[in-house]
Amino acid sequence: MTQLIVSIEDASLLGDIKKAIRLLRGVASVKVSKSAEVPNPATVKAIKDIEEGHSFVCEDFNDYLRLVSDELPD
């Protein structure tokens, strides 16, 4: 099934727009979902760090565990 995403600026029109879309031939269903939330500050910082190349690469999970255990205080 193919999906079409329609963004609505004025939420007060949502009901009318849903009714209109349901009238179109071939429409199987109409669902409403909220837009994605803005990431929290920690996530924004993590994304910025990755984009700036502040990251590390591990060969496997054990390599990761060795790396993080070196950074943890005793």
PDB file of C-alpha atoms in Angstrom:
ATOM      1  CA  MET A   1       0.000   0.000   0.000  1.00  0.00           C
ATOM      2  CA  THR A   2       1.279   3.480  -0.849  1.00  0.00           C
ATOM      3  CA  GLN A   3       1.052   6.320   1.650  1.00  0.00           C
ATOM      4  CA  LEU A   4       0.634  10.043   1.046  1.00  0.00           C
ATOM      5  CA  ILE A   5       1.678  12.401   3.844  1.00  0.00           C
ATOM      6  CA  VAL A   6      -0.181  15.709   4.043  1.00  0.00           C
ATOM      7  CA  SER A   7       1.074  18.437   6.395  1.00  0.00           C
ATOM      8  CA  ILE A   8      -1.567  20.756   7.847  1.00  0.00           C
ATOM      9  CA  GLU A   9      -0.655  24.200   9.172  1.00  0.00           C
ATOM     10  CA  ASP A  10      -4.054  25.040  10.686  1.00  0.00           C
ATOM     11  CA  ALA A  11      -5.194  22.225  12.992  1.00  0.00           C
ATOM     12  CA  SER A  12      -8.736  23.614  13.065  1.00  0.00           C
ATOM     13  CA  LEU A  13      -9.137  22.439   9.444  1.00  0.00           C
ATOM     14  CA  LEU A  14      -8.126  18.871  10.211  1.00  0.00           C
ATOM     15  CA  GLY A  15     -11.663  17.457  10.398  1.00  0.00           C
ATOM     16  CA  ASP A  16     -12.731  18.974   7.086  1.00  0.00           C
ATOM     17  CA  ILE A  17      -9.549  17.864   5.349  1.00  0.00           C
ATOM     18  CA  LYS A  18      -9.954  14.294   6.638  1.00  0.00           C
ATOM     19  CA  LYS A  19     -13.531  14.207   5.312  1.00  0.00           C
ATOM     20  CA  ALA A  20     -12.415  15.528   1.926  1.00  0.00           C
ATOM     21  CA  ILE A  21      -9.599  12.990   1.624  1.00  0.00           C
ATOM     22  CA  ARG A  22     -11.964  10.119   2.508  1.00  0.00           C
ATOM     23  CA  LEU A  23     -14.134  11.150  -0.462  1.00  0.00           C
ATOM     24  CA  LEU A  24     -11.275  10.543  -2.903  1.00  0.00           C
ATOM     25  CA  ARG A  25     -11.475   7.312  -4.891  1.00  0.00           C
ATOM     26  CA  GLY A  26      -8.904   4.748  -3.781  1.00  0.00           C
ATOM     27  CA  VAL A  27      -8.362   6.073  -0.247  1.00  0.00           C
ATOM     28  CA  ALA A  28      -8.283   3.079   2.114  1.00  0.00           C
ATOM     29  CA  SER A  29      -7.902   4.957   5.388  1.00  0.00           C
ATOM     30  CA  VAL A  30      -7.067   8.342   6.898  1.00  0.00           C
ATOM     31  CA  LYS A  31      -4.957   8.477  10.057  1.00  0.00           C
ATOM     32  CA  VAL A  32      -3.685  11.443  12.043  1.00  0.00           C
ATOM     33  CA  SER A  33      -0.254  11.452  13.658  1.00  0.00           C
ATOM     34  CA  LYS A  34       1.563  14.190  15.486  1.00  0.00           C
ATOM     35  CA  SER A  35       4.738  15.531  13.955  1.00  0.00           C
ATOM     36  CA  ALA A  36       8.052  14.469  15.407  1.00  0.00           C
ATOM     37  CA  GLU A  37       9.066  16.309  18.536  1.00  0.00           C
ATOM     38  CA  VAL A  38      12.170  18.450  18.713  1.00  0.00           C
ATOM     39  CA  PRO A  39      15.034  16.400  20.184  1.00  0.00           C
ATOM     40  CA  ASN A  40      16.104  17.140  23.746  1.00  0.00           C
ATOM     41  CA  PRO A  41      19.345  19.107  24.328  1.00  0.00           C
ATOM     42  CA  ALA A  42      21.429  15.960  24.962  1.00  0.00           C
ATOM     43  CA  THR A  43      20.334  14.482  21.636  1.00  0.00           C
ATOM     44  CA  VAL A  44      21.014  17.752  19.809  1.00  0.00           C
ATOM     45  CA  LYS A  45      24.532  17.811  21.309  1.00  0.00           C
ATOM     46  CA  ALA A  46      25.129  14.168  20.321  1.00  0.00           C
ATOM     47  CA  ILE A  47      24.060  14.854  16.740  1.00  0.00           C
ATOM     48  CA  LYS A  48      26.343  17.899  16.599  1.00  0.00           C
ATOM     49  CA  ASP A  49      29.261  15.857  17.983  1.00  0.00           C
ATOM     50  CA  ILE A  50      28.790  13.203  15.298  1.00  0.00           C
ATOM     51  CA  GLU A  51      28.541  15.804  12.526  1.00  0.00           C
ATOM     52  CA  GLU A  52      31.767  17.405  13.766  1.00  0.00           C
ATOM     53  CA  GLY A  53      33.559  14.057  13.795  1.00  0.00           C
ATOM     54  CA  HIS A  54      33.731  13.699  17.592  1.00  0.00           C
ATOM     55  CA  SER A  55      33.082   9.967  17.677  1.00  0.00           C
ATOM     56  CA  PHE A  56      34.888   6.667  17.936  1.00  0.00           C
ATOM     57  CA  VAL A  57      34.732   3.373  16.085  1.00  0.00           C
ATOM     58  CA  CYS A  58      34.790  -0.021  17.760  1.00  0.00           C
ATOM     59  CA  GLU A  59      35.496  -3.339  16.087  1.00  0.00           C
ATOM     60  CA  ASP A  60      32.892  -5.133  18.188  1.00  0.00           C
ATOM     61  CA  PHE A  61      30.910  -4.881  21.428  1.00  0.00           C
ATOM     62  CA  ASN A  62      33.846  -6.092  23.548  1.00  0.00           C
ATOM     63  CA  ASP A  63      35.992  -3.339  22.060  1.00  0.00           C
ATOM     64  CA  TYR A  64      33.272  -0.851  23.043  1.00  0.00           C
ATOM     65  CA  LEU A  65      33.155  -2.222  26.593  1.00  0.00           C
ATOM     66  CA  ARG A  66      36.950  -1.871  26.903  1.00  0.00           C
ATOM     67  CA  LEU A  67      36.739   1.721  25.685  1.00  0.00           C
ATOM     68  CA  VAL A  68      33.972   2.820  28.040  1.00  0.00           C
ATOM     69  CA  SER A  69      35.393   0.936  31.036  1.00  0.00           C
ATOM     70  CA  ASP A  70      38.634   2.938  30.622  1.00  0.00           C
ATOM     71  CA  GLU A  71      36.582   6.138  30.914  1.00  0.00           C
ATOM     72  CA  LEU A  72      34.573   5.087  33.984  1.00  0.00           C
ATOM     73  CA  PRO A  73      35.879   6.146  37.414  1.00  0.00           C
ATOM     74  CA  ASP A  74      36.775   3.357  39.854  1.00  0.00           C
TER      75      ASP A  74
END
